[in-house]
Amino acid sequence: MKVITGKRWESFADEDSTLFPEYQKNRDELINFVDSLRGNETIVTASLELIDLVSTRFRKGEENVLVYSNTGKSLTLKEVYELRKYLEFDVRGGFSGEKARTSVLFVEGKTDAKFFKAVFKKLFEFKESRKAPYQFRFIERVFERDNFDLLRREDFYLAVIPSEGNSGVIRNLGNFLRAMEVFDFTVERLGVAIDIDESRERAIASIAGKLSGFEHEKTPIGYRVGETEVVPLVIGLPFEDETIEWKKPTVEDLMLHLIAKEGLLERIKPGLKALNESLGRKLKPKEVMYLALSAYGHWGNLEGFYELFVMRSRFRNLKAVLREAGLMEGLRYIAFAER
């Protein structure tokens, strides 16, 4: 299966191509059309809905590709499927507009996203932005987003994007680099925030393994792929407490260190000990977070609590936690901040 999109499709289409008009087709008609395909056709289309249906059906097999006619480069339909599902990436291309200095930060989940969003706002004076530079126009419905945060400081832009776990961060890293290659755009800095899990070496190896499919070089801060610097942010700051069961580093551990430095952990210690005795076991970090949320008087969800608590914490305490975790240099670099 071959799908052709972009403005220069004529040079890729031939007499065996199906020119599919994107207008006046309802979803049932699109589904019926895709169901009729054998898998050896060439389809020329600007219909994002049709591309979604085709990539879902034909995402297996390296021979099934989407060709972006503006550059002549291609993505496998599996890559298209993942870009659409996880990043809402507009695979029709056609990005244009004024360039700006941009960074993207991939994180594991939505609580991680709110934590790092607050860090950039608190420490580096970023603010939420509704204006997007052209490099971020590839994310569909950029002004109606609920899946990522767009921040701005002067002429610097940052998108913080949750990615469904460690494996999702690594998957999105690879797909995003491929998309930049095919659609001929770039972001200057690409942050990759993952938990240590087994070891720091294994975490770094997972990033390096994904980059092995691209021409890249090692840099003092991470890696360079073309014009983009990839900045690993490996989260690993153990937290020791007789009431808390610690297994592996996560953003929750950063929050535990922060609430301890801010004095909130000491306030809820009697409640933690009572709950320990009642349950007959130590508490998991996320359970402690819910108790802290309640004691803090925040009646929203954990995502809102993370953002609010980080924003209201003392500069010196937040910096101390991030320095101890070995994250400050990478965060500063992604934020285009001076030392």
XYZ file of C-alpha atoms in Angstrom, residues 159-317:
159
model
C 5.966 21.778 24.175
C 5.675 19.283 27.065
C 4.117 16.051 25.774
C 3.073 12.995 27.862
C 3.885 9.655 26.255
C 2.363 6.694 28.136
C 5.330 5.341 30.088
C 9.035 4.842 29.456
C 8.457 2.811 26.302
C 6.119 5.531 25.014
C 8.773 8.207 25.504
C 11.294 6.166 23.505
C 8.702 5.358 20.820
C 7.749 9.018 20.431
C 11.413 10.029 20.258
C 12.005 7.768 17.270
C 8.788 8.666 15.466
C 9.310 12.379 16.029
C 12.845 12.287 14.618
C 11.560 10.392 11.577
C 8.780 12.929 11.082
C 11.239 15.828 11.158
C 13.325 14.062 8.529
C 10.377 13.422 6.211
C 8.485 16.699 6.634
C 11.614 18.871 6.610
C 11.215 20.792 9.848
C 13.240 20.825 13.020
C 13.165 21.690 16.686
C 16.410 22.754 18.294
C 16.239 20.668 21.452
C 14.393 17.466 22.207
C 14.209 16.415 25.853
C 13.636 12.780 26.810
C 12.533 12.346 30.445
C 12.457 8.697 31.564
C 12.704 6.828 34.859
C 15.868 4.892 35.673
C 13.913 1.645 36.239
C 16.726 -0.947 36.380
C 19.754 1.353 36.087
C 20.864 4.672 34.657
C 22.992 2.829 32.108
C 19.984 0.847 30.854
C 17.922 4.040 30.590
C 20.605 5.799 28.536
C 21.044 2.650 26.440
C 17.336 2.684 25.534
C 17.712 6.223 24.176
C 20.941 5.410 22.355
C 19.331 2.292 20.909
C 16.510 4.311 19.371
C 19.013 6.817 17.964
C 20.994 4.028 16.298
C 18.560 4.224 13.385
C 19.640 7.815 12.705
C 22.930 9.516 11.922
C 23.917 10.989 15.274
C 26.867 12.031 17.362
C 27.543 12.272 21.083
C 27.615 15.735 22.660
C 28.476 16.941 26.170
C 24.752 17.258 26.985
C 23.447 14.237 25.079
C 23.272 13.571 21.340
C 22.910 15.501 18.087
C 20.701 14.282 15.254
C 20.946 16.694 12.327
C 20.156 20.138 13.725
C 18.423 18.746 16.817
C 20.059 18.077 20.155
C 18.563 15.179 22.106
C 18.825 15.783 25.865
C 18.335 12.767 28.189
C 16.712 13.542 31.544
C 17.044 10.382 33.608
C 14.908 10.481 36.749
C 16.455 8.676 39.684
C 16.424 10.096 43.209
C 15.771 7.438 45.886
C 13.637 8.462 48.844
C 14.138 6.769 52.192
C 11.511 6.859 54.932
C 10.332 4.270 57.433
C 6.684 4.774 56.436
C 7.119 4.752 52.646
C 7.827 1.774 50.386
C 10.375 2.841 47.798
C 11.027 0.585 44.811
C 12.213 2.621 41.856
C 12.666 6.312 41.010
C 9.776 8.224 39.460
C 8.544 11.813 39.410
C 6.653 10.962 42.602
C 10.027 10.638 44.325
C 10.991 14.137 43.204
C 7.724 15.327 44.706
C 8.418 13.434 47.952
C 11.768 15.187 48.282
C 10.119 18.526 47.563
C 7.268 18.126 50.047
C 9.845 17.015 52.630
C 11.937 20.149 52.066
C 8.802 22.297 52.188
C 7.803 20.772 55.560
C 4.578 19.150 54.372
C 5.807 15.601 54.864
C 6.466 16.220 58.556
C 2.925 17.585 58.959
C 1.345 14.418 57.603
C 3.728 11.992 59.376
C 1.194 11.112 62.131
C -1.359 10.221 59.480
C 1.194 8.141 57.545
C 2.126 6.152 60.625
C -1.508 5.559 61.558
C -2.254 4.360 58.039
C 0.843 2.118 58.123
C -0.449 0.414 61.235
C -3.984 0.123 59.879
C -2.896 -1.403 56.565
C -0.058 -3.433 58.021
C 2.361 -2.262 55.354
C 4.338 0.723 54.138
C 2.656 3.232 51.846
C 3.350 3.585 48.167
C 4.617 7.002 46.993
C 1.373 7.749 45.137
C -0.661 7.003 48.263
C 1.492 9.498 50.167
C 0.843 12.032 47.421
C -2.921 11.735 47.928
C -2.518 12.309 51.667
C -0.300 15.302 50.971
C -2.844 16.628 48.488
C -5.577 16.438 51.132
C -3.423 18.020 53.849
C -2.474 20.820 51.472
C -6.115 21.642 50.944
C -6.122 20.927 47.219
C -9.296 19.111 46.231
C -8.406 18.535 42.607
C -6.437 15.692 41.028
C -2.762 14.786 41.345
C -1.877 16.597 38.128
C -3.225 19.869 39.508
C -1.560 19.276 42.880
C 1.861 18.660 41.311
C 1.667 21.864 39.300
C 0.318 23.951 42.182
C 2.801 22.642 44.755
C 5.813 23.139 42.501
C 4.694 26.663 41.640
C 4.267 27.553 45.338
C 7.481 25.902 46.528
C 10.623 27.864 47.399
C 13.128 28.398 44.597
C 16.008 27.058 46.660
C 14.145 23.875 47.582
